[in-house]
XYZ file of N, CA and C in Angstrom:
186
model
N 57.001 109.848 90.768
C 57.826 110.926 90.281
C 57.945 112.035 91.331
N 56.845 112.263 92.034
C 56.857 113.301 93.058
C 57.813 112.935 94.195
N 57.867 111.652 94.538
C 58.775 111.209 95.604
C 60.231 111.421 95.201
N 60.527 111.180 93.942
C 61.901 111.377 93.464
C 62.275 112.850 93.527
N 61.379 113.708 93.072
C 61.650 115.147 93.114
C 61.797 115.641 94.550
N 60.971 115.122 95.430
C 61.070 115.499 96.841
C 62.408 115.037 97.430
N 62.824 113.841 97.072
C 64.116 113.334 97.536
C 65.275 114.150 97.020
N 65.218 114.536 95.755
C 66.273 115.377 95.173
C 66.296 116.737 95.855
N 65.142 117.317 96.079
C 65.076 118.623 96.739
C 65.612 118.542 98.166
N 65.226 117.512 98.884
C 65.723 117.344 100.252
C 67.231 117.135 100.258
N 67.732 116.328 99.331
C 69.177 116.120 99.218
C 69.915 117.404 98.904
N 69.347 118.212 98.024
C 69.971 119.484 97.673
C 70.036 120.409 98.878
N 68.940 120.484 99.625
C 68.910 121.344 100.813
C 69.917 120.850 101.849
N 69.960 119.553 102.070
C 70.903 119.017 103.052
C 72.347 119.216 102.606
N 72.601 119.159 101.310
C 73.961 119.312 100.805
C 74.428 120.758 100.842
N 73.532 121.694 100.570
C 73.936 123.091 100.488
C 73.871 123.831 101.815
N 73.109 123.322 102.770
C 72.971 123.990 104.054
C 73.980 123.381 105.033
N 74.931 124.194 105.491
C 76.002 123.686 106.346
C 75.468 123.155 107.685
N 74.490 123.817 108.252
C 73.916 123.358 109.519
C 73.215 122.018 109.359
N 72.456 121.878 108.284
C 71.762 120.620 108.028
C 72.763 119.506 107.750
N 73.851 119.831 107.053
C 74.897 118.839 106.781
C 75.539 118.349 108.076
N 75.782 119.269 108.993
C 76.400 118.897 110.267
C 75.466 118.029 111.105
N 74.196 118.385 111.130
C 73.215 117.592 111.879
C 73.108 116.191 111.291
N 73.076 116.108 109.956
C 73.004 114.806 109.293
C 74.257 113.982 109.597
N 75.415 114.620 109.546
C 76.659 113.919 109.840
C 76.681 113.420 111.281
N 76.221 114.234 112.207
C 76.172 113.829 113.615
C 75.227 112.644 113.821
N 74.081 112.681 113.138
C 73.112 111.592 113.260
C 73.678 110.297 112.684
N 74.351 110.396 111.539
C 74.962 109.200 110.947
C 76.082 108.655 111.833
N 76.862 109.546 112.446
C 77.944 109.101 113.333
C 77.372 108.415 114.567
N 76.285 108.948 115.115
C 75.649 108.334 116.276
C 75.117 106.951 115.931
N 74.543 106.812 114.753
C 74.050 105.501 114.314
C 75.211 104.529 114.133
N 76.309 104.997 113.570
C 77.476 104.137 113.382
C 78.059 103.709 114.723
N 78.118 104.619 115.668
C 78.633 104.273 116.993
C 77.716 103.284 117.706
N 76.431 103.378 117.468
C 75.493 102.438 118.083
C 75.686 101.044 117.515
N 76.025 100.950 116.243
C 76.223 99.644 115.611
C 77.598 99.068 115.886
N 78.600 99.917 116.053
C 79.960 99.449 116.280
C 80.593 100.235 117.420
N 80.214 99.943 118.662
C 80.774 100.699 119.790
C 82.254 100.395 119.986
N 82.963 101.334 120.602
C 84.388 101.159 120.835
C 84.631 100.472 122.179
N 84.074 99.287 122.338
C 84.243 98.529 123.572
C 84.953 97.222 123.255
N 85.416 96.589 124.310
C 85.966 95.253 124.159
C 84.842 94.295 123.815
N 85.143 93.257 123.119
C 84.123 92.273 122.776
C 83.629 92.452 121.356
N 82.618 91.692 121.044
C 82.097 91.695 119.683
C 81.153 92.867 119.455
N 81.260 93.444 118.269
C 80.313 94.480 117.895
C 79.163 93.837 117.120
N 78.223 94.645 116.707
C 77.017 94.148 116.029
C 77.373 93.372 114.766
N 78.316 93.890 113.991
C 78.695 93.240 112.738
C 79.287 91.852 112.998
N 80.119 91.720 114.018
C 80.698 90.427 114.337
C 79.633 89.429 114.794
N 78.669 89.902 115.576
C 77.597 89.020 116.037
C 76.773 88.503 114.866
N 76.439 89.394 113.931
C 75.658 88.986 112.756
C 76.472 88.006 111.914
N 77.746 88.279 111.720
C 78.597 87.391 110.928
C 78.654 85.999 111.555
N 78.764 85.929 112.880
C 78.810 84.636 113.548
C 77.524 83.849 113.342
N 76.383 84.504 113.433
C 75.095 83.834 113.245
C 74.971 83.321 111.820
N 75.361 84.144 110.850
C 75.263 83.735 109.441
C 76.199 82.568 109.167
N 77.416 82.628 109.668
C 78.366 81.536 109.453
C 77.864 80.242 110.076
N 77.256 80.344 111.257
C 76.723 79.153 111.921
C 75.601 78.521 111.089
N 74.716 79.356 110.554
C 73.612 78.836 109.728
C 74.133 78.220 108.443
N 75.161 78.820 107.845
C 75.732 78.277 106.606
C 76.383 76.927 106.899
N 77.083 76.819 108.012
C 77.717 75.549 108.375
C 76.679 74.465 108.596
N 75.561 74.810 109.238
C 74.496 73.827 109.476
C 73.906 73.343 108.161
N 73.715 74.243 107.220
C 73.133 73.854 105.929
C 74.105 73.018 105.114
N 75.395 73.294 105.233
C 76.368 72.566 104.422
C 76.578 71.134 104.938
N 76.149 70.833 106.168
C 76.327 69.491 106.705
C 75.129 68.597 106.407
N 74.108 69.110 105.740
C 72.928 68.317 105.444
C 73.267 67.264 104.465
């Protein structure tokens, strides 16, 4: 119960404090850019999808 209250309090502070909201948004954007860079070639999501599809195909041929 204490963890839930702490999470709610932290969420409230992050939501109401404009500086904290901006820092959180910047951190989330940096994480998103790390996972899906704007470069040519496959991004992280495409690589994971290819691996999963390959494993599913191998299992379906058994």
